[in-house]
Short mmCIF file of C-alpha atoms in Angstrom, two decimals:
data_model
loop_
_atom_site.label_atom_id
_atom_site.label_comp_id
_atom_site.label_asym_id
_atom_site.label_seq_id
_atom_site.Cartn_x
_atom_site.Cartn_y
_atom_site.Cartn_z
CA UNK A 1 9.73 -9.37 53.53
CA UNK A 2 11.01 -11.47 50.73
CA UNK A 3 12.69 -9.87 48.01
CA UNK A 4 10.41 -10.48 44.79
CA UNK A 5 12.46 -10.61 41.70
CA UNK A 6 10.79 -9.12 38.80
CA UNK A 7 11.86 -10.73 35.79
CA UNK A 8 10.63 -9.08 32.43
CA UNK A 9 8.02 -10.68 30.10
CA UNK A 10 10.65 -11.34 26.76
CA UNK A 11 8.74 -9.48 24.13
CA UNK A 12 7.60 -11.52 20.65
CA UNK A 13 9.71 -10.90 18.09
CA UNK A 14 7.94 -8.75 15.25
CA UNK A 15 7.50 -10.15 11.83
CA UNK A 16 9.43 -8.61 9.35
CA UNK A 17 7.65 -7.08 6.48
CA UNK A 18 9.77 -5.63 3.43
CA UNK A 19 8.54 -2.78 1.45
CA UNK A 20 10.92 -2.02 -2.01
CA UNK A 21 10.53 1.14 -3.76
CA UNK A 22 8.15 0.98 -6.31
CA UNK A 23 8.56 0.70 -10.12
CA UNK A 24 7.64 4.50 -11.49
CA UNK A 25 7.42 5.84 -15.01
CA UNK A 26 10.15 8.74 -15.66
CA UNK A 27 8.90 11.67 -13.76
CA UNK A 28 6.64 10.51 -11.69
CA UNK A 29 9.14 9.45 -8.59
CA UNK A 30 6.95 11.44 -6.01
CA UNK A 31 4.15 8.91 -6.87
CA UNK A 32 6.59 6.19 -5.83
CA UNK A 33 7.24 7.67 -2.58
CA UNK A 34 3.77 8.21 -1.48
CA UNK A 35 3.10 4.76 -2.06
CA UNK A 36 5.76 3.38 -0.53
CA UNK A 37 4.75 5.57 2.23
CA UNK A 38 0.88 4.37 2.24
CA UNK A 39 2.09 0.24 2.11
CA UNK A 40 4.72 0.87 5.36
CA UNK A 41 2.14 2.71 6.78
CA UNK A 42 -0.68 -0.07 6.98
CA UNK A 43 1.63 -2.51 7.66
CA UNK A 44 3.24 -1.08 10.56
CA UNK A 45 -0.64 -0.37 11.67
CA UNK A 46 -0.67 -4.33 12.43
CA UNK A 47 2.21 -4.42 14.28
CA UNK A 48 4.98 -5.49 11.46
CA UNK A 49 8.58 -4.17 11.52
CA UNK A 50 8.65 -2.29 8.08
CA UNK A 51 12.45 -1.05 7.41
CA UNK A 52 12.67 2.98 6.25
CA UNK A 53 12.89 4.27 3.15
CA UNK A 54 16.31 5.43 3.43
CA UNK A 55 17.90 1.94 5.04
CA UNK A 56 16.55 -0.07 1.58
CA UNK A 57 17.88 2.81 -0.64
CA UNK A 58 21.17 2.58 0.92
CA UNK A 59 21.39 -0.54 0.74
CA UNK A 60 20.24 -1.26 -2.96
CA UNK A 61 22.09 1.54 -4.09
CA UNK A 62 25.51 0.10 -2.21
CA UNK A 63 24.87 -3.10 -3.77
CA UNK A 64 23.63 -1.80 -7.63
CA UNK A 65 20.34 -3.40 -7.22
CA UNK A 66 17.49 -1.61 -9.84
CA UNK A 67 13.83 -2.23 -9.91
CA UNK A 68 14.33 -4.24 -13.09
CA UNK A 69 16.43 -7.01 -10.84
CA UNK A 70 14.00 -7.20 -8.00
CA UNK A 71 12.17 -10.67 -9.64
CA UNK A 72 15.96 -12.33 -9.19
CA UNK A 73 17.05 -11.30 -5.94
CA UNK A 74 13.78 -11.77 -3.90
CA UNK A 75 14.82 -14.49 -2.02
CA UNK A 76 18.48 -12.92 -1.50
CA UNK A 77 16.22 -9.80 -0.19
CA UNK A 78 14.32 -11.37 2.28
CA UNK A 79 16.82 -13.46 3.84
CA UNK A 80 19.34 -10.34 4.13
CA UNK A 81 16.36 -8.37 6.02
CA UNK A 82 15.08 -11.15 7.91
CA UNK A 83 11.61 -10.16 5.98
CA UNK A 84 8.59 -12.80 5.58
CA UNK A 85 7.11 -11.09 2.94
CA UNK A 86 8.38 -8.65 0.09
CA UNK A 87 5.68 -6.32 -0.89
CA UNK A 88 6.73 -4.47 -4.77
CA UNK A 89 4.55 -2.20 -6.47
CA UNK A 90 4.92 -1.45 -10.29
CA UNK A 91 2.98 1.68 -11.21
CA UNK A 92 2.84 0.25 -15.04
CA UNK A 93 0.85 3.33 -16.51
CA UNK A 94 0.50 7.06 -15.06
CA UNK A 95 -0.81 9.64 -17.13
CA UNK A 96 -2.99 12.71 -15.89
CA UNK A 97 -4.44 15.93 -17.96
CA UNK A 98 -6.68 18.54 -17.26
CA UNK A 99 -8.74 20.03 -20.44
CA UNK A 100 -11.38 21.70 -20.98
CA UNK A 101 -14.72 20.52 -20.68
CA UNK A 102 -17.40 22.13 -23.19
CA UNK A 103 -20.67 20.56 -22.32
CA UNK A 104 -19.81 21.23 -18.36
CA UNK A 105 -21.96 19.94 -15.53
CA UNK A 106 -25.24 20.91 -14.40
CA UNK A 107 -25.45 20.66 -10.21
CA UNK A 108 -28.25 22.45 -8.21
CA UNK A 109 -29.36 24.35 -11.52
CA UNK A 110 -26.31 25.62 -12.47
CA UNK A 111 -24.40 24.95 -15.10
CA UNK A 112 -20.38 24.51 -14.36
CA UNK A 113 -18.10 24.71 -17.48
CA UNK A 114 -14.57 24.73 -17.32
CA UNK A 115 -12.02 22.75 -16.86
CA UNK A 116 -12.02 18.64 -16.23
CA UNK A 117 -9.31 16.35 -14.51
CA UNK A 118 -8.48 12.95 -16.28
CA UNK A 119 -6.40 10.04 -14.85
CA UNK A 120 -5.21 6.85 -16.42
CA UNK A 121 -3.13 4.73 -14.58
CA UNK A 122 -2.51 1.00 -14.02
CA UNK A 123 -0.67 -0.94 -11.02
CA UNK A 124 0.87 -4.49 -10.25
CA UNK A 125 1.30 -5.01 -6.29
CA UNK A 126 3.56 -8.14 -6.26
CA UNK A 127 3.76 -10.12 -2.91
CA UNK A 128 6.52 -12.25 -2.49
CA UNK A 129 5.98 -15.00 0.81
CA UNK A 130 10.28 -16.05 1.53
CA UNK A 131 8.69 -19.08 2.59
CA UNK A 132 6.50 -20.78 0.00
CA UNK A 133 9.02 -18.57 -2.46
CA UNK A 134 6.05 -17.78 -4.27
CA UNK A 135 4.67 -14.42 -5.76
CA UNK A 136 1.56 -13.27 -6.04
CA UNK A 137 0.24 -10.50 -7.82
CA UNK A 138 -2.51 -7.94 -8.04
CA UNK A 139 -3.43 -5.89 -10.52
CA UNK A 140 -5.34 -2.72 -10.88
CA UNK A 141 -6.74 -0.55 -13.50
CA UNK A 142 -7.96 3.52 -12.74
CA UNK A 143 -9.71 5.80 -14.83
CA UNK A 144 -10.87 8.47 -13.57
CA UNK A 145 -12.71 11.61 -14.32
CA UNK A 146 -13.52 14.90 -12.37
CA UNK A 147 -15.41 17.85 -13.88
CA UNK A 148 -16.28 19.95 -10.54
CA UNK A 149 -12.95 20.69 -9.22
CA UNK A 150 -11.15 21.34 -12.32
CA UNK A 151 -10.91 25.19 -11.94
CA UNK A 152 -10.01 24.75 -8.32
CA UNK A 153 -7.07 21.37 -8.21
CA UNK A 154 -5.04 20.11 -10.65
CA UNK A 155 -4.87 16.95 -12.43
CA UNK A 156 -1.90 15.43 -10.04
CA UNK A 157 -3.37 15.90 -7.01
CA UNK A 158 -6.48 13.72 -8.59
CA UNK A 159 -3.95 11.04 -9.22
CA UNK A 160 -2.32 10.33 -6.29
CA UNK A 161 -5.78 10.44 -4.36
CA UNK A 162 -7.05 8.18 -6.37
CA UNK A 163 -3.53 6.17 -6.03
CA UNK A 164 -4.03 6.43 -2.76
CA UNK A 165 -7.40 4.65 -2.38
CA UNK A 166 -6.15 1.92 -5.29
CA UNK A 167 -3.19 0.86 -3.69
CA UNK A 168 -5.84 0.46 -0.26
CA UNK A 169 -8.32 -1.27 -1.69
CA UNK A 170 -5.57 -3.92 -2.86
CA UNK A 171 -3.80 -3.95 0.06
CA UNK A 172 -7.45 -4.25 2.19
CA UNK A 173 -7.78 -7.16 -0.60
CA UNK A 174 -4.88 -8.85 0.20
CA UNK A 175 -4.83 -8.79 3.66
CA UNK A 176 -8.31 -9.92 4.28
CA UNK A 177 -7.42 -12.91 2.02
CA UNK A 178 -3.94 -13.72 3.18
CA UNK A 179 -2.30 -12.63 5.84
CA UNK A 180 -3.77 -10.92 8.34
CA UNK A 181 -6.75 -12.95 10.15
CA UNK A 182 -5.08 -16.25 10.22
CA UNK A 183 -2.43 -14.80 12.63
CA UNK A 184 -5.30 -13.36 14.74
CA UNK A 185 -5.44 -9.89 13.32
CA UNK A 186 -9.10 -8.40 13.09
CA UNK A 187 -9.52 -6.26 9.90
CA UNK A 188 -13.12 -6.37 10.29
CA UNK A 189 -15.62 -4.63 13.15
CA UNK A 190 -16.49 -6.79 15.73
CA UNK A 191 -20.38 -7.24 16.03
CA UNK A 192 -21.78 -5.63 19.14
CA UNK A 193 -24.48 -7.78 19.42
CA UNK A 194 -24.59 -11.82 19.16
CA UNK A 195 -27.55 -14.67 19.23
CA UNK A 196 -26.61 -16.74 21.90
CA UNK A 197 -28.67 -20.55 22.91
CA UNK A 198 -31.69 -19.33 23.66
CA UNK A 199 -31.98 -16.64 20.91
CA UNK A 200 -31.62 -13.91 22.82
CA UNK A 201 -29.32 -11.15 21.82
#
C-alpha cells in the first residue's frame, strides 16, 4: 500500500476584534466590567479573536494610556493588536435610586405599595474600522422604572440588567448593519420553509 501523506487543512486566520475598557463614572467600575464582558462575549460568539481583559489592562497601564486618550491612539491600537475594529463604550450617565412609591401598584386586585427602582443612564458605543479609519458611534438613552420588585432587588441590579439588554440591542444594531452578514455570518433565523418555481412550498 502507498503511504498517504496527510497534510493538514491551514486554518483561516481569525479577525481580530479589540474590545477597550469602557469609560465609567466614579464608582461605578463593576458596570464597566460587565460590559466589557457582554461586547467580548458576542463577539467571540461569531468567531472573532477578542484579547482578555487583563492583556489590554496591562498593556495600557505599561504604556499610561487613559480612557480620555483612546480618540488619539486608535489607529496606534489597532495596528499594535493586529485588530480590524476597536469597539469603546462610554457609559456617559449612571444613576440608580430606589424610593418609595406612595400610590403603589394594583396587580390581580391587590394593591402593592412599597418601594420603586429608578434608572437613568446614557451610553456612546464607538466603533472604530483601522481600515476606513473611521468611527462610528451609537448612542443610547435608558430610563427605567420598576415598582413590583422594589421590596425584593435593589436598584443596581435593575441597572446593569437593563445595561445589559442596551448595550445588546446596539450591538444586535450594529452588527446587522455592518459587519456581520456581509462576511457570511447569519444573525437572523433561517426560514424553514421557501416558495420555490412552481409555488409550492
Amino acid at each position: 500500500m502507498d503511504e498517504v501523506n496527510r497534510i493538514p487543512v491551514e486554518s483561516k486566520p481569525r479577525i481580530v476584534m479589540l474590545v477597550l475598557p469602557p469609560l465609567v463614572p466614579a464608582g461605578r467600575e463593576k458596570f464597566g466590567k460587565q460590559a466589557f464582558d457582554q461586547i467580548a462575549h458576542f463577539l467571540r460568539k461569531y468567531d472573532f479573536l477578542v484579547p482578555s481583559w487583563l492583556q489590554i489592562q496591562n498593556f495600557l497601564k505599561e504604556h499610561s494610556v487613559s480612557p480620555e486618550d483612546y480618540p488619539k491612539v486608535m489607529h496606534a491600537l489597532a495596528e499594535v493588536f493586529g485588530a480590524n475594529k476597536i469597539f469603546f463604550l462610554d457609559i456617559q450617565k449612571l444613576s440608580y435610586q430606589k424610593k418609595i412609591n406612595p400610590a403603589g401598584l394594583l396587580a390581580s386586585g391587590i394593591l402593592l405599595s412599597g418601594y420603586g427602582r429608578y434608572v437613568q443612564a446614557e451610553y456612546r458605543l464607538d466603533i472604530y474600522d483601522s481600515a476606513s479609519h473611521v468611527i462610528e458611534s451609537l448612542p443610547a438613552v435608558e430610563r427605567t422604572k420598576d415598582y413590583t420588585l422594589g421590596l425584593l432587588q435593589t436598584s443596581e441590579k435593575l441597572a446593569m440588567d437593563s445595561q445589559r439588554e442596551t448595550i445588546a440591542a446596539m450591538l444586535t444594531q450594529y452588527a446587522q448593519a455592518s459587519i456581520l452578514r456581509p462576511k457570511g455570518y447569519i444573525l437572523e433565523p433561517l426560514e424553514k420553509t421557501f416558495v420555490d418555481s412552481k409555488g409550492f412550498q
